[in-house]
Every structure is written in C-alpha cells, then in structure tokens.
XYZ file of N, CA and C in Angstrom:
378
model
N -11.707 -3.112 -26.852
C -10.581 -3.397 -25.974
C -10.614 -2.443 -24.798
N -10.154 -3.325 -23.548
C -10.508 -1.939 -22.225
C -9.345 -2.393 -21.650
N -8.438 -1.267 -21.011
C -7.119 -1.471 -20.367
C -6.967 -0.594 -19.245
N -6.561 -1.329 -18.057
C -6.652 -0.351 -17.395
C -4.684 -0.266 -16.392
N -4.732 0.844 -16.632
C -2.951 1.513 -16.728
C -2.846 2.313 -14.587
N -2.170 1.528 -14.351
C -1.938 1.520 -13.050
C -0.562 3.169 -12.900
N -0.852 4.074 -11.888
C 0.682 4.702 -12.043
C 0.808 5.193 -10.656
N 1.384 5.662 -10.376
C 2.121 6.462 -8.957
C 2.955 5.727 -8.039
N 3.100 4.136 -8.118
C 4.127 3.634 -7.422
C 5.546 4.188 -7.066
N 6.112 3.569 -6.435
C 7.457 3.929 -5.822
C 7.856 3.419 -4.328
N 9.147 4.274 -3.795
C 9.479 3.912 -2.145
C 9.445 5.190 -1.668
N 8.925 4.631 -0.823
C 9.086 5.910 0.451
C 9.339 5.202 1.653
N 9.106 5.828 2.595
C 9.884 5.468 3.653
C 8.699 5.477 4.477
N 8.578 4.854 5.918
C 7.679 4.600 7.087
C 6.927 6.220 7.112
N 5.447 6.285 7.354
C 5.138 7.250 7.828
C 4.630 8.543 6.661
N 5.112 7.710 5.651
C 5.228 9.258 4.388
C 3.837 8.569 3.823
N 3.888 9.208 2.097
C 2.736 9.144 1.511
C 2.536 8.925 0.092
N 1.580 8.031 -0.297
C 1.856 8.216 -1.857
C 0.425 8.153 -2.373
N -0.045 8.009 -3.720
C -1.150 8.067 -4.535
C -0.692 7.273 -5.434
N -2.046 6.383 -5.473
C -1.973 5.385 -6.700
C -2.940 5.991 -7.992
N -2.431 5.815 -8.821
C -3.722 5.881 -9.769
C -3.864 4.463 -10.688
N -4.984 4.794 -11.125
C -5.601 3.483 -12.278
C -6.198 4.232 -13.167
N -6.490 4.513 -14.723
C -6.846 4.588 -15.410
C -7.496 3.682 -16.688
N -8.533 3.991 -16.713
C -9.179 2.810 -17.292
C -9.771 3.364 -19.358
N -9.377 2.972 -20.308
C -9.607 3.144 -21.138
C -10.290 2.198 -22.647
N -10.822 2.911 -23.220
C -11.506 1.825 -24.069
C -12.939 2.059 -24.940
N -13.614 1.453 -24.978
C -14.795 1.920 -25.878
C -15.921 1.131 -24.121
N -15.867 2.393 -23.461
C -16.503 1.585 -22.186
C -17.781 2.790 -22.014
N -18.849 1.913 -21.779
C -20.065 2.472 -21.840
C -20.190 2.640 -19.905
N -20.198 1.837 -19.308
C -19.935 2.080 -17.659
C -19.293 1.264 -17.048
N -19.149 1.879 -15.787
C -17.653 1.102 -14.731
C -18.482 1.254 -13.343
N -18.923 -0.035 -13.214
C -19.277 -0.525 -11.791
C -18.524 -0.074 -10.480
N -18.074 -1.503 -9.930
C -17.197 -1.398 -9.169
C -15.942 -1.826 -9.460
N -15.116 -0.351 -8.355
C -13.888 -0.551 -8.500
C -13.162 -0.563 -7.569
N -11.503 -1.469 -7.870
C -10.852 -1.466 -6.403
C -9.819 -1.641 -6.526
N -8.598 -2.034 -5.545
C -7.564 -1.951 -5.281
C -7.433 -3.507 -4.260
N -6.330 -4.397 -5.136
C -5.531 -5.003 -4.201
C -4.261 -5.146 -4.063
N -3.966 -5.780 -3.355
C -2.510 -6.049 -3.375
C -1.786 -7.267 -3.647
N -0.518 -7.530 -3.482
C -0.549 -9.440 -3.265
C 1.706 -8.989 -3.017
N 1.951 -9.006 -1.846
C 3.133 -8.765 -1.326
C 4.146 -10.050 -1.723
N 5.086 -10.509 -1.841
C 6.056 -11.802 -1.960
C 5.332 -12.776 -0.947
N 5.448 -13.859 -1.623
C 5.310 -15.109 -1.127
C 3.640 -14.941 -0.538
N 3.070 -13.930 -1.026
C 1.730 -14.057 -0.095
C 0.879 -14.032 -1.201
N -0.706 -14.438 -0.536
C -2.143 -14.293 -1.995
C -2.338 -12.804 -1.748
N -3.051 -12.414 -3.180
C -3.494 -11.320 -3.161
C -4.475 -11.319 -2.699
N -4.930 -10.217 -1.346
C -5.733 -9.174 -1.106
C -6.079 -8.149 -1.831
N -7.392 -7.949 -1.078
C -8.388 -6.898 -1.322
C -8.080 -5.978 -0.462
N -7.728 -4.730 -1.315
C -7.680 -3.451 -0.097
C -8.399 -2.596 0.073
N -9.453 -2.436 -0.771
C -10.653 -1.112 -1.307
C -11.318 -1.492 -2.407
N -12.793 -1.333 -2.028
C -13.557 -0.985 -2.963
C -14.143 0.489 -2.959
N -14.701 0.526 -4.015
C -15.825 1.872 -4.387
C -16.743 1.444 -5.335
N -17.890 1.560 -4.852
C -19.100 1.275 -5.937
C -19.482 2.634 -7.171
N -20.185 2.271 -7.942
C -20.652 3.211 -8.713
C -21.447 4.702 -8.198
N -21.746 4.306 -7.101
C -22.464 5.388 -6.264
C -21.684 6.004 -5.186
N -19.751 5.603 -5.264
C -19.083 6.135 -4.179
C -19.493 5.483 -2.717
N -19.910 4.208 -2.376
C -19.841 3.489 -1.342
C -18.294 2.714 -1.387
N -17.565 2.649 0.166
C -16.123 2.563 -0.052
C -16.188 1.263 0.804
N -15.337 0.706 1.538
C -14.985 -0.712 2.048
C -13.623 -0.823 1.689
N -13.049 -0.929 3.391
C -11.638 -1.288 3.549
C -11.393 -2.590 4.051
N -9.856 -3.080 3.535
C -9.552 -4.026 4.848
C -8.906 -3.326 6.129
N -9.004 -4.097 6.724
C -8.614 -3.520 8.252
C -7.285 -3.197 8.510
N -6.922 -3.837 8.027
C -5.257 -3.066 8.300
C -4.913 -1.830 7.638
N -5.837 -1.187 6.440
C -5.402 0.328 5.714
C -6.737 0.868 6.661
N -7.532 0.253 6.854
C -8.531 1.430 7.450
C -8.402 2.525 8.608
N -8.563 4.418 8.010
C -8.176 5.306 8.709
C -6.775 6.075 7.893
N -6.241 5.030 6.948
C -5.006 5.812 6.698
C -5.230 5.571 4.941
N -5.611 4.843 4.091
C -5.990 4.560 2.704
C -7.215 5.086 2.451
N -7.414 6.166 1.086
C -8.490 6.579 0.758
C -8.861 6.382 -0.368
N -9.768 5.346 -0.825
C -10.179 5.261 -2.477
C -10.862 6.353 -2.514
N -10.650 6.349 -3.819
C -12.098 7.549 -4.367
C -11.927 7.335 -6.207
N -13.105 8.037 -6.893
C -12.999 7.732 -8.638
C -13.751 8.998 -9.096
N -12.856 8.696 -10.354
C -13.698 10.246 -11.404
C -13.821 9.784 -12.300
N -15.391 9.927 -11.729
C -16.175 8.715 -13.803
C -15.275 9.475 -14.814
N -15.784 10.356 -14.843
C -15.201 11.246 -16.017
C -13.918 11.167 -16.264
N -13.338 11.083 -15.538
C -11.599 10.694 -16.130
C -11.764 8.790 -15.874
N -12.485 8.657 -15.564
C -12.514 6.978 -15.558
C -11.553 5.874 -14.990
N -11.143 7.177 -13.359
C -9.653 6.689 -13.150
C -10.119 6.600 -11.713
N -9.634 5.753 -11.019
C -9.428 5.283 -9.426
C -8.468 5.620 -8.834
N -8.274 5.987 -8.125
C -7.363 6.633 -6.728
C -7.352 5.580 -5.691
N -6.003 5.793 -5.218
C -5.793 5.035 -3.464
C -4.517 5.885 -3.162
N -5.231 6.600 -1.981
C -4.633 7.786 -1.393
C -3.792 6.902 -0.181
N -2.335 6.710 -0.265
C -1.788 5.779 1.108
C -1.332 6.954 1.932
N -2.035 6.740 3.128
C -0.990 7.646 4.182
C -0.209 6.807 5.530
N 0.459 7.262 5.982
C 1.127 6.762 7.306
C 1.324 5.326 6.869
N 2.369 5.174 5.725
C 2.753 4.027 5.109
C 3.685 2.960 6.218
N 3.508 1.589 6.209
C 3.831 1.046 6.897
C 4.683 0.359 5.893
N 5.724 -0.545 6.338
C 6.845 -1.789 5.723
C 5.770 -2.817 5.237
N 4.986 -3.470 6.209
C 4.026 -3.842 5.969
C 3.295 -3.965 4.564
N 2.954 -2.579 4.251
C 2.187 -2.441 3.000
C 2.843 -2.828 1.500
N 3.800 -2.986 2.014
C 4.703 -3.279 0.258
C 4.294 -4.829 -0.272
N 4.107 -4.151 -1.681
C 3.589 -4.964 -2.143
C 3.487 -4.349 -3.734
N 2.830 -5.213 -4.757
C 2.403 -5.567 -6.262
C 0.926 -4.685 -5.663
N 0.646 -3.807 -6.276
C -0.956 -2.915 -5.971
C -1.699 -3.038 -7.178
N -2.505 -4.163 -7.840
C -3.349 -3.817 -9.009
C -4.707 -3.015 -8.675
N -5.456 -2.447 -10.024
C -6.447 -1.923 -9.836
C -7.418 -3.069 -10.736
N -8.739 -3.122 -10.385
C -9.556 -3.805 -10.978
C -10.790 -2.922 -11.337
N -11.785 -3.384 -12.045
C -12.912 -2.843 -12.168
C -14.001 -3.369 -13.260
N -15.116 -3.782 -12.508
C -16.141 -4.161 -13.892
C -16.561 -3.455 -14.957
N -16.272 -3.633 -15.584
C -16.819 -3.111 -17.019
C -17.278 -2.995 -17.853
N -18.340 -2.192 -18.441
C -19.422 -3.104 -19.608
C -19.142 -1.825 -20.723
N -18.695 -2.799 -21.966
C -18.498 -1.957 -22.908
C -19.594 -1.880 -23.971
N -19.604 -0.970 -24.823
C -20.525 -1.143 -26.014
C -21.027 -2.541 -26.168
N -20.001 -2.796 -27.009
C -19.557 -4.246 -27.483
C -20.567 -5.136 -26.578
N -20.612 -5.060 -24.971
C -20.968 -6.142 -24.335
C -22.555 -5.768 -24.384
N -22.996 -4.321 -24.648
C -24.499 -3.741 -24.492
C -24.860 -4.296 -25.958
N -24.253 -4.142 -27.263
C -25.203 -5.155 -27.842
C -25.452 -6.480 -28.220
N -24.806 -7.131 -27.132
C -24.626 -8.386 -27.094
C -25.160 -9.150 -26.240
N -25.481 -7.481 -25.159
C -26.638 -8.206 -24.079
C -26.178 -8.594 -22.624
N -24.706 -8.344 -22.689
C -23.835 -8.569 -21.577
C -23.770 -7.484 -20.493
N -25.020 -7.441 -19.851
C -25.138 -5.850 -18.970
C -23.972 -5.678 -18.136
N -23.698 -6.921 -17.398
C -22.522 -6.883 -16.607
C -21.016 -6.278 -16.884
N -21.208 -6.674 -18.258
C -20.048 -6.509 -18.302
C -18.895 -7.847 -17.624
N -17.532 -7.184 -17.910
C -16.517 -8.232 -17.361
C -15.520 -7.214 -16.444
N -14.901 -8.534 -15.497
C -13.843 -7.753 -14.949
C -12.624 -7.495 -15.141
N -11.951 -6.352 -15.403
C -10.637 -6.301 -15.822
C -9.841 -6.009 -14.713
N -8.287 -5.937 -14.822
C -7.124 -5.972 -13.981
C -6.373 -4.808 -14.749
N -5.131 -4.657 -13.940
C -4.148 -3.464 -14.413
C -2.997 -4.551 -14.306
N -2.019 -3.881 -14.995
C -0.633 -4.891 -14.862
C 0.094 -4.414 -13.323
N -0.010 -3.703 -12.710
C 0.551 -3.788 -10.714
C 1.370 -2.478 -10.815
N 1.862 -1.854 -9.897
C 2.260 -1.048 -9.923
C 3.153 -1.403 -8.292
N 4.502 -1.390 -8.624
C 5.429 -1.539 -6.540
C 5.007 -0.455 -5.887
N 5.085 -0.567 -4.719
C 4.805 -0.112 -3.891
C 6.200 -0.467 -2.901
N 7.123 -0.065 -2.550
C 7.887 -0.390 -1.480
C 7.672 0.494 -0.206
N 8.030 0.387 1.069
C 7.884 0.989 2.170
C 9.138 0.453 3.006
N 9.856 1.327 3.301
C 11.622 1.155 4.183
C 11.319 1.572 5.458
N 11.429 1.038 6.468
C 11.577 1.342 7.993
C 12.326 2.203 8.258
C-alpha cells in the first residue's frame, strides 16, 4: 500500500507565503516523477510542477519565478515553496508521483503506478 499525505495548506493573504508538503509512504522501492497540481472551483485540474528523479523541475507559467518544487528521497516527501501568492492561486493542491513498489519489482512492473494525495486548500485573500 503507498499513500501519499499532502500538508501545509491554509490562507494567507496577497503577496505572503506558504509551503506545501507531500509525503509519500509505503513499502516503495523508488519514486520517479513528482509533482504538484491544482484544480480551483468550477475549473480542470492543472499541472503546476514537476521534478524528476534527477531534480529536473518544469513550471506552468503563471507560478514561474515565484513557486519552488524541490524533494528529499530520503524523507520521500515533495515540497512547493509558494511565494508572492496571488487570489488567483487558490485552489485544491494535490501531490502526485510514480511509484514502483516491491510488490510491483517482483511482478515485473518497473514502472510502477501513479498515485495522488487527497488535496490540501490553499486560499489567497486580496
């Protein structure tokens, strides 16, 4: 079983700052890529960040310059550093990430599968 536990949400206000985390747990042998989207009311979810296994990053354009992914294999947890928060940005923030567990290595499943976090709010007040 692999779960991955979203935390640091909240409100802040225009301009301020917050940190997301994701934590990912389980009988997990490695974690590909990982990322961050969003999906605000009435809208589809976006992609806001990736990070590959080797720390290669990719934004969308509207956080790029002010959102910083980053990950610590070793704690097996993903970061999204928000700065100069906009109204804009509010939204449902899940974390995702591929995953290949034991389980899937002797079964032959190198890939692994992709998992989700249950979301974490994010509000932002003008």
């Amino acid at each position: 079983q692999v779960q991955l536990v979203e935390s640091g949400g909240g409100l802040r206000q225009a301009g301020e700052s917050l940190r997301l985390s994701c934590a990912a747990s389980g009988t997990i042998s490695s974690i590909r890529m990982m990322g961050w989207y969003r999906q605000a009311p009435g809208k589809q979810r976006e992609l806001v960040a990736t990070i590959s296994s080797i720390g290669s990053t990719d934004y969308v354009d509207a956080v790029k310059g002010r959102f910083i992914i980053s990950r610590d294999d070793a704690e097996k947890t993903v970061y999204l550093q928000m700065n100069s928060l906009k109204p804009e940005d509010t939204a449902v923030y899940y974390c995702n990430a591929r995953i290949t567990t034991y389980e899937d290595l002797r079964a032959g499943r190198t890939l692994g599968s992709v998992y989700w976090g249950q979301g974490t709010q994010v509000t932002v007040s003008s």
